[in-house]
PDB file with one MODEL, atoms N, CA, C and O in Angstrom:
MODEL        1
ATOM      1  N   VAL A   1       0.844  -1.080  -0.046  1.00  0.00           N
ATOM      2  CA  VAL A   1       0.029  -0.021   0.062  1.00  0.00           C
ATOM      3  C   VAL A   1       0.873   1.229   0.016  1.00  0.00           C
ATOM      4  O   VAL A   1       1.731   1.395   0.884  1.00  0.00           O
ATOM      5  N   THR A   2       0.685   2.132  -0.953  1.00  0.00           N
ATOM      6  CA  THR A   2       1.480   3.342  -1.122  1.00  0.00           C
ATOM      7  C   THR A   2       0.681   4.645  -0.599  1.00  0.00           C
ATOM      8  O   THR A   2       1.267   5.713  -0.419  1.00  0.00           O
ATOM      9  N   GLN A   3      -0.533   4.496  -0.398  1.00  0.00           N
ATOM     10  CA  GLN A   3      -1.272   5.623   0.098  1.00  0.00           C
ATOM     11  C   GLN A   3      -2.490   5.132   0.984  1.00  0.00           C
ATOM     12  O   GLN A   3      -2.932   3.991   0.848  1.00  0.00           O
ATOM     13  N   LEU A   4      -2.997   5.994   1.857  1.00  0.00           N
ATOM     14  CA  LEU A   4      -4.092   5.548   2.749  1.00  0.00           C
ATOM     15  C   LEU A   4      -5.388   6.082   2.213  1.00  0.00           C
ATOM     16  O   LEU A   4      -6.407   5.444   2.480  1.00  0.00           O
ATOM     17  N   PHE A   5      -5.476   7.157   1.500  1.00  0.00           N
ATOM     18  CA  PHE A   5      -6.744   7.679   0.952  1.00  0.00           C
ATOM     19  C   PHE A   5      -6.824   7.632  -0.462  1.00  0.00           C
ATOM     20  O   PHE A   5      -5.796   7.435  -1.110  1.00  0.00           O
ATOM     21  N   GLU A   6      -8.043   7.806  -1.082  1.00  0.00           N
ATOM     22  CA  GLU A   6      -8.277   7.761  -2.533  1.00  0.00           C
ATOM     23  C   GLU A   6      -7.432   8.700  -3.229  1.00  0.00           C
ATOM     24  O   GLU A   6      -6.766   8.364  -4.208  1.00  0.00           O
ATOM     25  N   ASN A   7      -7.441   9.944  -2.723  1.00  0.00           N
ATOM     26  CA  ASN A   7      -6.714  11.015  -3.321  1.00  0.00           C
ATOM     27  C   ASN A   7      -5.309  11.109  -2.562  1.00  0.00           C
ATOM     28  O   ASN A   7      -5.291  11.313  -1.348  1.00  0.00           O
ATOM     29  N   PRO A   8      -4.204  10.964  -3.259  1.00  0.00           N
ATOM     30  CA  PRO A   8      -2.906  10.989  -2.555  1.00  0.00           C
ATOM     31  C   PRO A   8      -2.618  12.411  -2.085  1.00  0.00           C
ATOM     32  O   PRO A   8      -3.010  13.393  -2.715  1.00  0.00           O
ATOM     33  N   PHE A   9      -1.894  12.484  -0.918  1.00  0.00           N
ATOM     34  CA  PHE A   9      -1.541  13.848  -0.394  1.00  0.00           C
ATOM     35  C   PHE A   9      -0.594  14.602  -1.313  1.00  0.00           C
ATOM     36  O   PHE A   9       0.193  13.976  -2.023  1.00  0.00           O
ATOM     37  N   LYS A  10      -0.643  15.807  -1.319  1.00  0.00           N
ATOM     38  CA  LYS A  10       0.250  16.719  -2.163  1.00  0.00           C
ATOM     39  C   LYS A  10       1.596  16.794  -1.430  1.00  0.00           C
ATOM     40  O   LYS A  10       1.653  16.634  -0.211  1.00  0.00           O
ATOM     41  N   ASN A  11       2.600  17.021  -2.128  1.00  0.00           N
ATOM     42  CA  ASN A  11       3.993  17.178  -1.565  1.00  0.00           C
ATOM     43  C   ASN A  11       4.298  18.578  -1.111  1.00  0.00           C
ATOM     44  O   ASN A  11       5.449  18.833  -0.757  1.00  0.00           O
ATOM     45  N   ASP A  12       3.321  19.558  -1.088  1.00  0.00           N
ATOM     46  CA  ASP A  12       3.579  20.963  -0.726  1.00  0.00           C
ATOM     47  C   ASP A  12       3.713  21.141   0.770  1.00  0.00           C
ATOM     48  O   ASP A  12       3.855  22.273   1.231  1.00  0.00           O
ATOM     49  N   GLY A  13       3.673  20.027   1.580  1.00  0.00           N
ATOM     50  CA  GLY A  13       3.693  20.133   2.940  1.00  0.00           C
ATOM     51  C   GLY A  13       2.455  20.690   3.606  1.00  0.00           C
ATOM     52  O   GLY A  13       1.403  20.855   2.988  1.00  0.00           O
ATOM     53  N   GLY A  14       2.616  20.977   4.897  1.00  0.00           N
ATOM     54  CA  GLY A  14       1.530  21.479   5.728  1.00  0.00           C
ATOM     55  C   GLY A  14       0.464  20.323   6.038  1.00  0.00           C
ATOM     56  O   GLY A  14       0.723  19.157   5.740  1.00  0.00           O
ATOM     57  N   VAL A  15      -0.636  20.655   6.593  1.00  0.00           N
ATOM     58  CA  VAL A  15      -1.643  19.788   7.036  1.00  0.00           C
ATOM     59  C   VAL A  15      -2.443  19.430   5.848  1.00  0.00           C
ATOM     60  O   VAL A  15      -2.799  20.272   5.025  1.00  0.00           O
ATOM     61  N   GLN A  16      -2.747  18.067   5.758  1.00  0.00           N
ATOM     62  CA  GLN A  16      -3.627  17.531   4.742  1.00  0.00           C
ATOM     63  C   GLN A  16      -4.916  17.136   5.462  1.00  0.00           C
ATOM     64  O   GLN A  16      -4.890  16.462   6.492  1.00  0.00           O
ATOM     65  N   LYS A  17      -6.036  17.569   4.901  1.00  0.00           N
ATOM     66  CA  LYS A  17      -7.312  17.346   5.669  1.00  0.00           C
ATOM     67  C   LYS A  17      -8.249  16.426   4.826  1.00  0.00           C
ATOM     68  O   LYS A  17      -8.430  16.611   3.622  1.00  0.00           O
ATOM     69  N   ILE A  18      -8.813  15.453   5.518  1.00  0.00           N
ATOM     70  CA  ILE A  18      -9.855  14.584   5.036  1.00  0.00           C
ATOM     71  C   ILE A  18     -11.023  14.764   6.042  1.00  0.00           C
ATOM     72  O   ILE A  18     -10.936  14.480   7.237  1.00  0.00           O
ATOM     73  N   PHE A  19     -12.175  15.289   5.405  1.00  0.00           N
ATOM     74  CA  PHE A  19     -13.312  15.534   6.262  1.00  0.00           C
ATOM     75  C   PHE A  19     -14.147  14.313   6.471  1.00  0.00           C
ATOM     76  O   PHE A  19     -14.259  13.449   5.601  1.00  0.00           O
ATOM     77  N   MET A  20     -14.750  14.251   7.677  1.00  0.00           N
ATOM     78  CA  MET A  20     -15.617  13.007   8.015  1.00  0.00           C
ATOM     79  C   MET A  20     -16.635  12.768   6.998  1.00  0.00           C
ATOM     80  O   MET A  20     -16.871  11.605   6.669  1.00  0.00           O
ATOM     81  N   GLN A  21     -17.323  13.829   6.415  1.00  0.00           N
ATOM     82  CA  GLN A  21     -18.380  13.525   5.573  1.00  0.00           C
ATOM     83  C   GLN A  21     -17.870  12.986   4.205  1.00  0.00           C
ATOM     84  O   GLN A  21     -18.696  12.499   3.432  1.00  0.00           O
ATOM     85  N   ASP A  22     -16.550  13.047   3.864  1.00  0.00           N
ATOM     86  CA  ASP A  22     -15.974  12.536   2.703  1.00  0.00           C
ATOM     87  C   ASP A  22     -15.196  11.125   2.944  1.00  0.00           C
ATOM     88  O   ASP A  22     -14.660  10.516   2.019  1.00  0.00           O
ATOM     89  N   ILE A  23     -15.196  10.725   4.148  1.00  0.00           N
ATOM     90  CA  ILE A  23     -14.343   9.601   4.442  1.00  0.00           C
ATOM     91  C   ILE A  23     -14.986   8.257   3.773  1.00  0.00           C
ATOM     92  O   ILE A  23     -14.237   7.331   3.460  1.00  0.00           O
ATOM     93  N   SER A  24     -16.237   8.187   3.588  1.00  0.00           N
ATOM     94  CA  SER A  24     -16.824   7.041   2.932  1.00  0.00           C
ATOM     95  C   SER A  24     -16.417   6.845   1.460  1.00  0.00           C
ATOM     96  O   SER A  24     -16.437   5.733   0.932  1.00  0.00           O
ATOM     97  N   SER A  25     -16.027   8.026   0.785  1.00  0.00           N
ATOM     98  CA  SER A  25     -15.630   7.883  -0.561  1.00  0.00           C
ATOM     99  C   SER A  25     -14.130   7.364  -0.646  1.00  0.00           C
ATOM    100  O   SER A  25     -13.612   7.218  -1.753  1.00  0.00           O
ATOM    101  N   HIS A  26     -13.449   7.093   0.493  1.00  0.00           N
ATOM    102  CA  HIS A  26     -12.069   6.547   0.511  1.00  0.00           C
ATOM    103  C   HIS A  26     -12.032   5.142   0.941  1.00  0.00           C
ATOM    104  O   HIS A  26     -11.030   4.714   1.515  1.00  0.00           O
ATOM    105  N   ASN A  27     -13.079   4.370   0.702  1.00  0.00           N
ATOM    106  CA  ASN A  27     -13.298   3.179   1.416  1.00  0.00           C
ATOM    107  C   ASN A  27     -12.374   1.969   0.850  1.00  0.00           C
ATOM    108  O   ASN A  27     -12.400   0.854   1.372  1.00  0.00           O
ATOM    109  N   LYS A  28     -11.623   2.262  -0.174  1.00  0.00           N
ATOM    110  CA  LYS A  28     -10.691   1.249  -0.687  1.00  0.00           C
ATOM    111  C   LYS A  28      -9.697   0.840   0.304  1.00  0.00           C
ATOM    112  O   LYS A  28      -9.407  -0.350   0.427  1.00  0.00           O
ATOM    113  N   TRP A  29      -9.116   1.821   1.076  1.00  0.00           N
ATOM    114  CA  TRP A  29      -8.234   1.553   2.087  1.00  0.00           C
ATOM    115  C   TRP A  29      -8.574   1.854   3.575  1.00  0.00           C
ATOM    116  O   TRP A  29      -8.007   1.307   4.521  1.00  0.00           O
ATOM    117  N   VAL A  30      -9.511   2.739   3.674  1.00  0.00           N
ATOM    118  CA  VAL A  30      -9.934   3.150   4.961  1.00  0.00           C
ATOM    119  C   VAL A  30     -11.272   2.626   5.358  1.00  0.00           C
ATOM    120  O   VAL A  30     -12.211   2.719   4.568  1.00  0.00           O
ATOM    121  N   HIS A  31     -11.423   2.062   6.575  1.00  0.00           N
ATOM    122  CA  HIS A  31     -12.764   1.710   7.086  1.00  0.00           C
ATOM    123  C   HIS A  31     -13.066   2.587   8.336  1.00  0.00           C
ATOM    124  O   HIS A  31     -12.157   2.941   9.087  1.00  0.00           O
ATOM    125  N   HIS A  32     -14.294   2.911   8.527  1.00  0.00           N
ATOM    126  CA  HIS A  32     -14.532   3.731   9.768  1.00  0.00           C
ATOM    127  C   HIS A  32     -15.780   3.174  10.474  1.00  0.00           C
ATOM    128  O   HIS A  32     -16.644   2.550   9.858  1.00  0.00           O
ATOM    129  N   TYR A  33     -15.836   3.422  11.778  1.00  0.00           N
ATOM    130  CA  TYR A  33     -16.923   3.004  12.615  1.00  0.00           C
ATOM    131  C   TYR A  33     -17.354   4.298  13.349  1.00  0.00           C
ATOM    132  O   TYR A  33     -16.553   5.160  13.708  1.00  0.00           O
ATOM    133  N   VAL A  34     -18.624   4.352  13.528  1.00  0.00           N
ATOM    134  CA  VAL A  34     -19.217   5.449  14.336  1.00  0.00           C
ATOM    135  C   VAL A  34     -19.651   4.853  15.657  1.00  0.00           C
ATOM    136  O   VAL A  34     -20.534   4.003  15.759  1.00  0.00           O
ATOM    137  N   ILE A  35     -18.972   5.358  16.639  1.00  0.00           N
ATOM    138  CA  ILE A  35     -19.250   4.948  18.086  1.00  0.00           C
ATOM    139  C   ILE A  35     -20.049   6.108  18.727  1.00  0.00           C
ATOM    140  O   ILE A  35     -19.508   7.201  18.890  1.00  0.00           O
ATOM    141  N   THR A  36     -21.301   5.886  19.084  1.00  0.00           N
ATOM    142  CA  THR A  36     -22.068   7.056  19.602  1.00  0.00           C
ATOM    143  C   THR A  36     -22.004   6.989  21.140  1.00  0.00           C
ATOM    144  O   THR A  36     -21.664   5.994  21.780  1.00  0.00           O
ATOM    145  N   ASP A  37     -22.409   8.280  21.693  1.00  0.00           N
ATOM    146  CA  ASP A  37     -22.589   8.456  23.120  1.00  0.00           C
ATOM    147  C   ASP A  37     -21.293   8.148  23.933  1.00  0.00           C
ATOM    148  O   ASP A  37     -21.363   7.523  24.990  1.00  0.00           O
ATOM    149  N   VAL A  38     -20.155   8.579  23.445  1.00  0.00           N
ATOM    150  CA  VAL A  38     -18.929   8.393  24.140  1.00  0.00           C
ATOM    151  C   VAL A  38     -18.483   9.701  24.859  1.00  0.00           C
ATOM    152  O   VAL A  38     -18.036   9.668  26.006  1.00  0.00           O
ATOM    153  N   HIS A  39     -18.607  10.755  24.208  1.00  0.00           N
ATOM    154  CA  HIS A  39     -18.218  12.111  24.738  1.00  0.00           C
ATOM    155  C   HIS A  39     -19.294  13.000  24.590  1.00  0.00           C
ATOM    156  O   HIS A  39     -20.031  12.931  23.606  1.00  0.00           O
ATOM    157  N   GLN A  40     -19.473  13.948  25.608  1.00  0.00           N
ATOM    158  CA  GLN A  40     -20.510  15.005  25.553  1.00  0.00           C
ATOM    159  C   GLN A  40     -20.011  16.283  24.919  1.00  0.00           C
ATOM    160  O   GLN A  40     -20.776  17.213  24.664  1.00  0.00           O
ATOM    161  N   ASP A  41     -18.757  16.311  24.677  1.00  0.00           N
ATOM    162  CA  ASP A  41     -18.078  17.565  24.196  1.00  0.00           C
ATOM    163  C   ASP A  41     -17.256  17.172  22.876  1.00  0.00           C
ATOM    164  O   ASP A  41     -17.171  16.003  22.502  1.00  0.00           O
ATOM    165  N   ILE A  42     -16.710  18.154  22.261  1.00  0.00           N
ATOM    166  CA  ILE A  42     -15.930  17.935  21.012  1.00  0.00           C
ATOM    167  C   ILE A  42     -14.752  17.041  21.310  1.00  0.00           C
ATOM    168  O   ILE A  42     -14.050  17.223  22.304  1.00  0.00           O
ATOM    169  N   ILE A  43     -14.548  16.095  20.457  1.00  0.00           N
ATOM    170  CA  ILE A  43     -13.374  15.093  20.610  1.00  0.00           C
ATOM    171  C   ILE A  43     -12.112  15.822  20.102  1.00  0.00           C
ATOM    172  O   ILE A  43     -12.080  16.323  18.978  1.00  0.00           O
ATOM    173  N   ARG A  44     -11.107  15.865  20.935  1.00  0.00           N
ATOM    174  CA  ARG A  44      -9.898  16.550  20.583  1.00  0.00           C
ATOM    175  C   ARG A  44      -8.838  15.631  19.870  1.00  0.00           C
ATOM    176  O   ARG A  44      -8.084  16.059  18.997  1.00  0.00           O
ATOM    177  N   GLN A  45      -8.847  14.364  20.306  1.00  0.00           N
ATOM    178  CA  GLN A  45      -7.799  13.484  19.760  1.00  0.00           C
ATOM    179  C   GLN A  45      -8.270  11.969  19.824  1.00  0.00           C
ATOM    180  O   GLN A  45      -8.875  11.490  20.783  1.00  0.00           O
ATOM    181  N   VAL A  46      -7.934  11.325  18.747  1.00  0.00           N
ATOM    182  CA  VAL A  46      -8.267   9.848  18.732  1.00  0.00           C
ATOM    183  C   VAL A  46      -7.022   9.037  18.320  1.00  0.00           C
ATOM    184  O   VAL A  46      -6.271   9.382  17.407  1.00  0.00           O
ATOM    185  N   CYS A  47      -6.871   7.944  19.060  1.00  0.00           N
ATOM    186  CA  CYS A  47      -5.666   7.093  18.743  1.00  0.00           C
ATOM    187  C   CYS A  47      -6.160   5.673  18.728  1.00  0.00           C
ATOM    188  O   CYS A  47      -6.800   5.150  19.640  1.00  0.00           O
ATOM    189  N   TYR A  48      -5.776   5.067  17.530  1.00  0.00           N
ATOM    190  CA  TYR A  48      -6.178   3.542  17.379  1.00  0.00           C
ATOM    191  C   TYR A  48      -5.047   2.646  17.851  1.00  0.00           C
ATOM    192  O   TYR A  48      -3.882   2.866  17.519  1.00  0.00           O
ATOM    193  N   LEU A  49      -5.411   1.613  18.644  1.00  0.00           N
ATOM    194  CA  LEU A  49      -4.386   0.598  19.073  1.00  0.00           C
ATOM    195  C   LEU A  49      -4.685  -0.658  18.371  1.00  0.00           C
ATOM    196  O   LEU A  49      -5.613  -1.365  18.765  1.00  0.00           O
ATOM    197  N   PRO A  50      -3.916  -1.007  17.287  1.00  0.00           N
ATOM    198  CA  PRO A  50      -4.242  -2.202  16.486  1.00  0.00           C
ATOM    199  C   PRO A  50      -4.005  -3.490  17.189  1.00  0.00           C
ATOM    200  O   PRO A  50      -4.637  -4.493  16.856  1.00  0.00           O
ATOM    201  N   GLU A  51      -3.123  -3.512  18.149  1.00  0.00           N
ATOM    202  CA  GLU A  51      -2.774  -4.721  18.836  1.00  0.00           C
ATOM    203  C   GLU A  51      -4.015  -5.203  19.789  1.00  0.00           C
ATOM    204  O   GLU A  51      -4.179  -6.377  20.122  1.00  0.00           O
ATOM    205  N   ASN A  52      -4.821  -4.171  20.158  1.00  0.00           N
ATOM    206  CA  ASN A  52      -6.022  -4.468  20.990  1.00  0.00           C
ATOM    207  C   ASN A  52      -7.314  -4.176  20.242  1.00  0.00           C
ATOM    208  O   ASN A  52      -8.401  -4.383  20.780  1.00  0.00           O
ATOM    209  N   GLU A  53      -7.213  -3.727  19.082  1.00  0.00           N
ATOM    210  CA  GLU A  53      -8.424  -3.216  18.343  1.00  0.00           C
ATOM    211  C   GLU A  53      -9.169  -2.322  19.321  1.00  0.00           C
ATOM    212  O   GLU A  53     -10.341  -2.540  19.626  1.00  0.00           O
ATOM    213  N   ALA A  54      -8.484  -1.346  19.785  1.00  0.00           N
ATOM    214  CA  ALA A  54      -9.109  -0.431  20.692  1.00  0.00           C
ATOM    215  C   ALA A  54      -8.950   1.009  20.319  1.00  0.00           C
ATOM    216  O   ALA A  54      -8.077   1.269  19.491  1.00  0.00           O
ATOM    217  N   ILE A  55      -9.671   1.981  20.813  1.00  0.00           N
ATOM    218  CA  ILE A  55      -9.636   3.347  20.516  1.00  0.00           C
ATOM    219  C   ILE A  55      -9.397   4.122  21.796  1.00  0.00           C
ATOM    220  O   ILE A  55     -10.110   3.877  22.769  1.00  0.00           O
ATOM    221  N   ILE A  56      -8.447   5.038  21.865  1.00  0.00           N
ATOM    222  CA  ILE A  56      -8.368   6.016  22.965  1.00  0.00           C
ATOM    223  C   ILE A  56      -8.734   7.318  22.466  1.00  0.00           C
ATOM    224  O   ILE A  56      -8.140   7.801  21.503  1.00  0.00           O
ATOM    225  N   SER A  57      -9.732   7.955  23.093  1.00  0.00           N
ATOM    226  CA  SER A  57     -10.182   9.299  22.657  1.00  0.00           C
ATOM    227  C   SER A  57     -10.137  10.276  23.715  1.00  0.00           C
ATOM    228  O   SER A  57     -10.249   9.869  24.872  1.00  0.00           O
ATOM    229  N   GLY A  58      -9.990  11.509  23.486  1.00  0.00           N
ATOM    230  CA  GLY A  58      -9.891  12.551  24.523  1.00  0.00           C
ATOM    231  C   GLY A  58     -10.810  13.753  24.135  1.00  0.00           C
ATOM    232  O   GLY A  58     -10.869  14.142  22.969  1.00  0.00           O
ATOM    233  N   SER A  59     -11.463  14.283  25.059  1.00  0.00           N
ATOM    234  CA  SER A  59     -12.313  15.503  24.836  1.00  0.00           C
ATOM    235  C   SER A  59     -12.092  16.478  26.003  1.00  0.00           C
ATOM    236  O   SER A  59     -11.374  16.210  26.967  1.00  0.00           O
ATOM    237  N   ALA A  60     -12.727  17.568  25.850  1.00  0.00           N
ATOM    238  CA  ALA A  60     -12.741  18.553  26.910  1.00  0.00           C
ATOM    239  C   ALA A  60     -13.810  18.370  27.971  1.00  0.00           C
ATOM    240  O   ALA A  60     -13.849  19.119  28.947  1.00  0.00           O
ATOM    241  N   SER A  61     -14.659  17.405  27.796  1.00  0.00           N
ATOM    242  CA  SER A  61     -15.714  17.095  28.804  1.00  0.00           C
ATOM    243  C   SER A  61     -15.161  16.553  30.152  1.00  0.00           C
ATOM    244  O   SER A  61     -14.363  15.616  30.150  1.00  0.00           O
ATOM    245  N   SER A  62     -15.549  17.094  31.218  1.00  0.00           N
ATOM    246  CA  SER A  62     -15.064  16.595  32.518  1.00  0.00           C
ATOM    247  C   SER A  62     -15.759  15.294  32.936  1.00  0.00           C
ATOM    248  O   SER A  62     -15.346  14.681  33.920  1.00  0.00           O
ATOM    249  N   LYS A  63     -16.847  14.834  32.187  1.00  0.00           N
ATOM    250  CA  LYS A  63     -17.529  13.591  32.507  1.00  0.00           C
ATOM    251  C   LYS A  63     -16.910  12.470  31.733  1.00  0.00           C
ATOM    252  O   LYS A  63     -17.081  11.320  32.137  1.00  0.00           O
ATOM    253  N   SER A  64     -16.185  12.709  30.622  1.00  0.00           N
ATOM    254  CA  SER A  64     -15.507  11.705  29.929  1.00  0.00           C
ATOM    255  C   SER A  64     -14.301  12.175  29.219  1.00  0.00           C
ATOM    256  O   SER A  64     -14.220  12.118  27.992  1.00  0.00           O
ATOM    257  N   THR A  65     -13.332  12.655  30.002  1.00  0.00           N
ATOM    258  CA  THR A  65     -12.132  13.268  29.400  1.00  0.00           C
ATOM    259  C   THR A  65     -11.350  12.305  28.536  1.00  0.00           C
ATOM    260  O   THR A  65     -10.936  12.683  27.440  1.00  0.00           O
ATOM    261  N   VAL A  66     -11.146  11.185  28.937  1.00  0.00           N
ATOM    262  CA  VAL A  66     -10.303  10.165  28.304  1.00  0.00           C
ATOM    263  C   VAL A  66     -11.138   8.805  28.294  1.00  0.00           C
ATOM    264  O   VAL A  66     -11.554   8.318  29.346  1.00  0.00           O
ATOM    265  N   VAL A  67     -11.354   8.236  27.081  1.00  0.00           N
ATOM    266  CA  VAL A  67     -12.098   6.993  27.053  1.00  0.00           C
ATOM    267  C   VAL A  67     -11.302   6.024  26.270  1.00  0.00           C
ATOM    268  O   VAL A  67     -10.779   6.351  25.205  1.00  0.00           O
ATOM    269  N   ILE A  68     -11.188   4.726  26.824  1.00  0.00           N
ATOM    270  CA  ILE A  68     -10.534   3.587  26.107  1.00  0.00           C
ATOM    271  C   ILE A  68     -11.577   2.622  25.907  1.00  0.00           C
ATOM    272  O   ILE A  68     -12.151   2.140  26.884  1.00  0.00           O
ATOM    273  N   CYS A  69     -11.909   2.262  24.616  1.00  0.00           N
ATOM    274  CA  CYS A  69     -12.888   1.303  24.312  1.00  0.00           C
ATOM    275  C   CYS A  69     -12.535   0.412  23.149  1.00  0.00           C
ATOM    276  O   CYS A  69     -11.828   0.864  22.249  1.00  0.00           O
ATOM    277  N   ASP A  70     -12.968  -0.786  23.114  1.00  0.00           N
ATOM    278  CA  ASP A  70     -12.655  -1.655  21.936  1.00  0.00           C
ATOM    279  C   ASP A  70     -13.715  -1.484  20.821  1.00  0.00           C
ATOM    280  O   ASP A  70     -14.874  -1.163  21.083  1.00  0.00           O
ATOM    281  N   LEU A  71     -13.291  -1.699  19.637  1.00  0.00           N
ATOM    282  CA  LEU A  71     -14.182  -1.511  18.542  1.00  0.00           C
ATOM    283  C   LEU A  71     -15.326  -2.462  18.403  1.00  0.00           C
ATOM    284  O   LEU A  71     -16.367  -2.145  17.827  1.00  0.00           O
ATOM    285  N   LEU A  72     -15.115  -3.643  18.944  1.00  0.00           N
ATOM    286  CA  LEU A  72     -16.245  -4.583  18.885  1.00  0.00           C
ATOM    287  C   LEU A  72     -17.295  -4.397  20.057  1.00  0.00           C
ATOM    288  O   LEU A  72     -18.407  -4.916  19.957  1.00  0.00           O
ATOM    289  N   GLY A  73     -16.969  -3.716  21.073  1.00  0.00           N
ATOM    290  CA  GLY A  73     -17.887  -3.381  22.048  1.00  0.00           C
ATOM    291  C   GLY A  73     -18.008  -4.556  23.066  1.00  0.00           C
ATOM    292  O   GLY A  73     -18.971  -4.619  23.830  1.00  0.00           O
ATOM    293  N   VAL A  74     -17.061  -5.438  23.061  1.00  0.00           N
ATOM    294  CA  VAL A  74     -17.111  -6.670  23.907  1.00  0.00           C
ATOM    295  C   VAL A  74     -16.476  -6.342  25.244  1.00  0.00           C
ATOM    296  O   VAL A  74     -17.034  -6.680  26.289  1.00  0.00           O
ATOM    297  N   LYS A  75     -15.348  -5.706  25.236  1.00  0.00           N
ATOM    298  CA  LYS A  75     -14.620  -5.496  26.549  1.00  0.00           C
ATOM    299  C   LYS A  75     -15.269  -4.265  27.183  1.00  0.00           C
ATOM    300  O   LYS A  75     -16.028  -3.499  26.589  1.00  0.00           O
ATOM    301  N   LYS A  76     -14.886  -4.163  28.444  1.00  0.00           N
ATOM    302  CA  LYS A  76     -15.325  -3.054  29.318  1.00  0.00           C
ATOM    303  C   LYS A  76     -14.620  -1.803  28.862  1.00  0.00           C
ATOM    304  O   LYS A  76     -13.406  -1.843  28.662  1.00  0.00           O
ATOM    305  N   SER A  77     -15.338  -0.649  28.678  1.00  0.00           N
ATOM    306  CA  SER A  77     -14.749   0.610  28.441  1.00  0.00           C
ATOM    307  C   SER A  77     -14.202   1.292  29.702  1.00  0.00           C
ATOM    308  O   SER A  77     -14.815   1.205  30.766  1.00  0.00           O
ATOM    309  N   TYR A  78     -13.173   1.900  29.601  1.00  0.00           N
ATOM    310  CA  TYR A  78     -12.526   2.689  30.687  1.00  0.00           C
ATOM    311  C   TYR A  78     -12.807   4.211  30.432  1.00  0.00           C
ATOM    312  O   TYR A  78     -12.512   4.729  29.355  1.00  0.00           O
ATOM    313  N   ILE A  79     -13.396   4.922  31.475  1.00  0.00           N
ATOM    314  CA  ILE A  79     -13.716   6.270  31.261  1.00  0.00           C
ATOM    315  C   ILE A  79     -13.078   7.032  32.405  1.00  0.00           C
ATOM    316  O   ILE A  79     -13.368   6.751  33.568  1.00  0.00           O
ATOM    317  N   PHE A  80     -12.144   8.071  32.076  1.00  0.00           N
ATOM    318  CA  PHE A  80     -11.461   8.794  33.008  1.00  0.00           C
ATOM    319  C   PHE A  80     -12.118  10.210  33.022  1.00  0.00           C
ATOM    320  O   PHE A  80     -12.318  10.876  32.007  1.00  0.00           O
ATOM    321  N   LYS A  81     -12.421  10.580  34.265  1.00  0.00           N
ATOM    322  CA  LYS A  81     -13.130  11.905  34.528  1.00  0.00           C
ATOM    323  C   LYS A  81     -12.108  12.839  35.127  1.00  0.00           C
ATOM    324  O   LYS A  81     -11.681  12.661  36.267  1.00  0.00           O
ATOM    325  N   ILE A  82     -11.705  13.865  34.331  1.00  0.00           N
ATOM    326  CA  ILE A  82     -10.713  14.924  34.831  1.00  0.00           C
ATOM    327  C   ILE A  82     -11.290  16.250  34.747  1.00  0.00           C
ATOM    328  O   ILE A  82     -11.695  16.759  33.702  1.00  0.00           O
ATOM    329  N   GLU A  83     -11.312  16.837  36.000  1.00  0.00           N
ATOM    330  CA  GLU A  83     -11.857  18.272  36.052  1.00  0.00           C
ATOM    331  C   GLU A  83     -10.937  19.194  35.385  1.00  0.00           C
ATOM    332  O   GLU A  83      -9.723  18.993  35.362  1.00  0.00           O
ATOM    333  N   LYS A  84     -11.505  20.204  34.842  1.00  0.00           N
ATOM    334  CA  LYS A  84     -10.741  21.301  34.108  1.00  0.00           C
ATOM    335  C   LYS A  84     -10.137  22.148  35.204  1.00  0.00           C
ATOM    336  O   LYS A  84     -10.629  22.216  36.330  1.00  0.00           O
ATOM    337  N   GLY A  85      -8.966  22.839  34.795  1.00  0.00           N
ATOM    338  CA  GLY A  85      -8.365  23.689  35.659  1.00  0.00           C
ATOM    339  C   GLY A  85      -7.244  23.313  36.380  1.00  0.00           C
ATOM    340  O   GLY A  85      -6.716  24.106  37.160  1.00  0.00           O
TER     341      GLY A  85
ENDMDL
END
């Protein structure tokens, strides 16, 4: 595999953006799952752990600041609540 998305990134540097509403048109190499009701606020960062098939996500919400969950929904999710400030 030489690229991840349908349209290869440009060589001009800087940030390359793929918007969520366009991600389904890149399904040759990329698959996505929608996991609902995880965060009450905007998600700031997502990290995929392939060895566990898990996702770590972080948001500004104090009720679910960091969440670790598996993609299949079989294992228990871990929710870390961290107050702002």
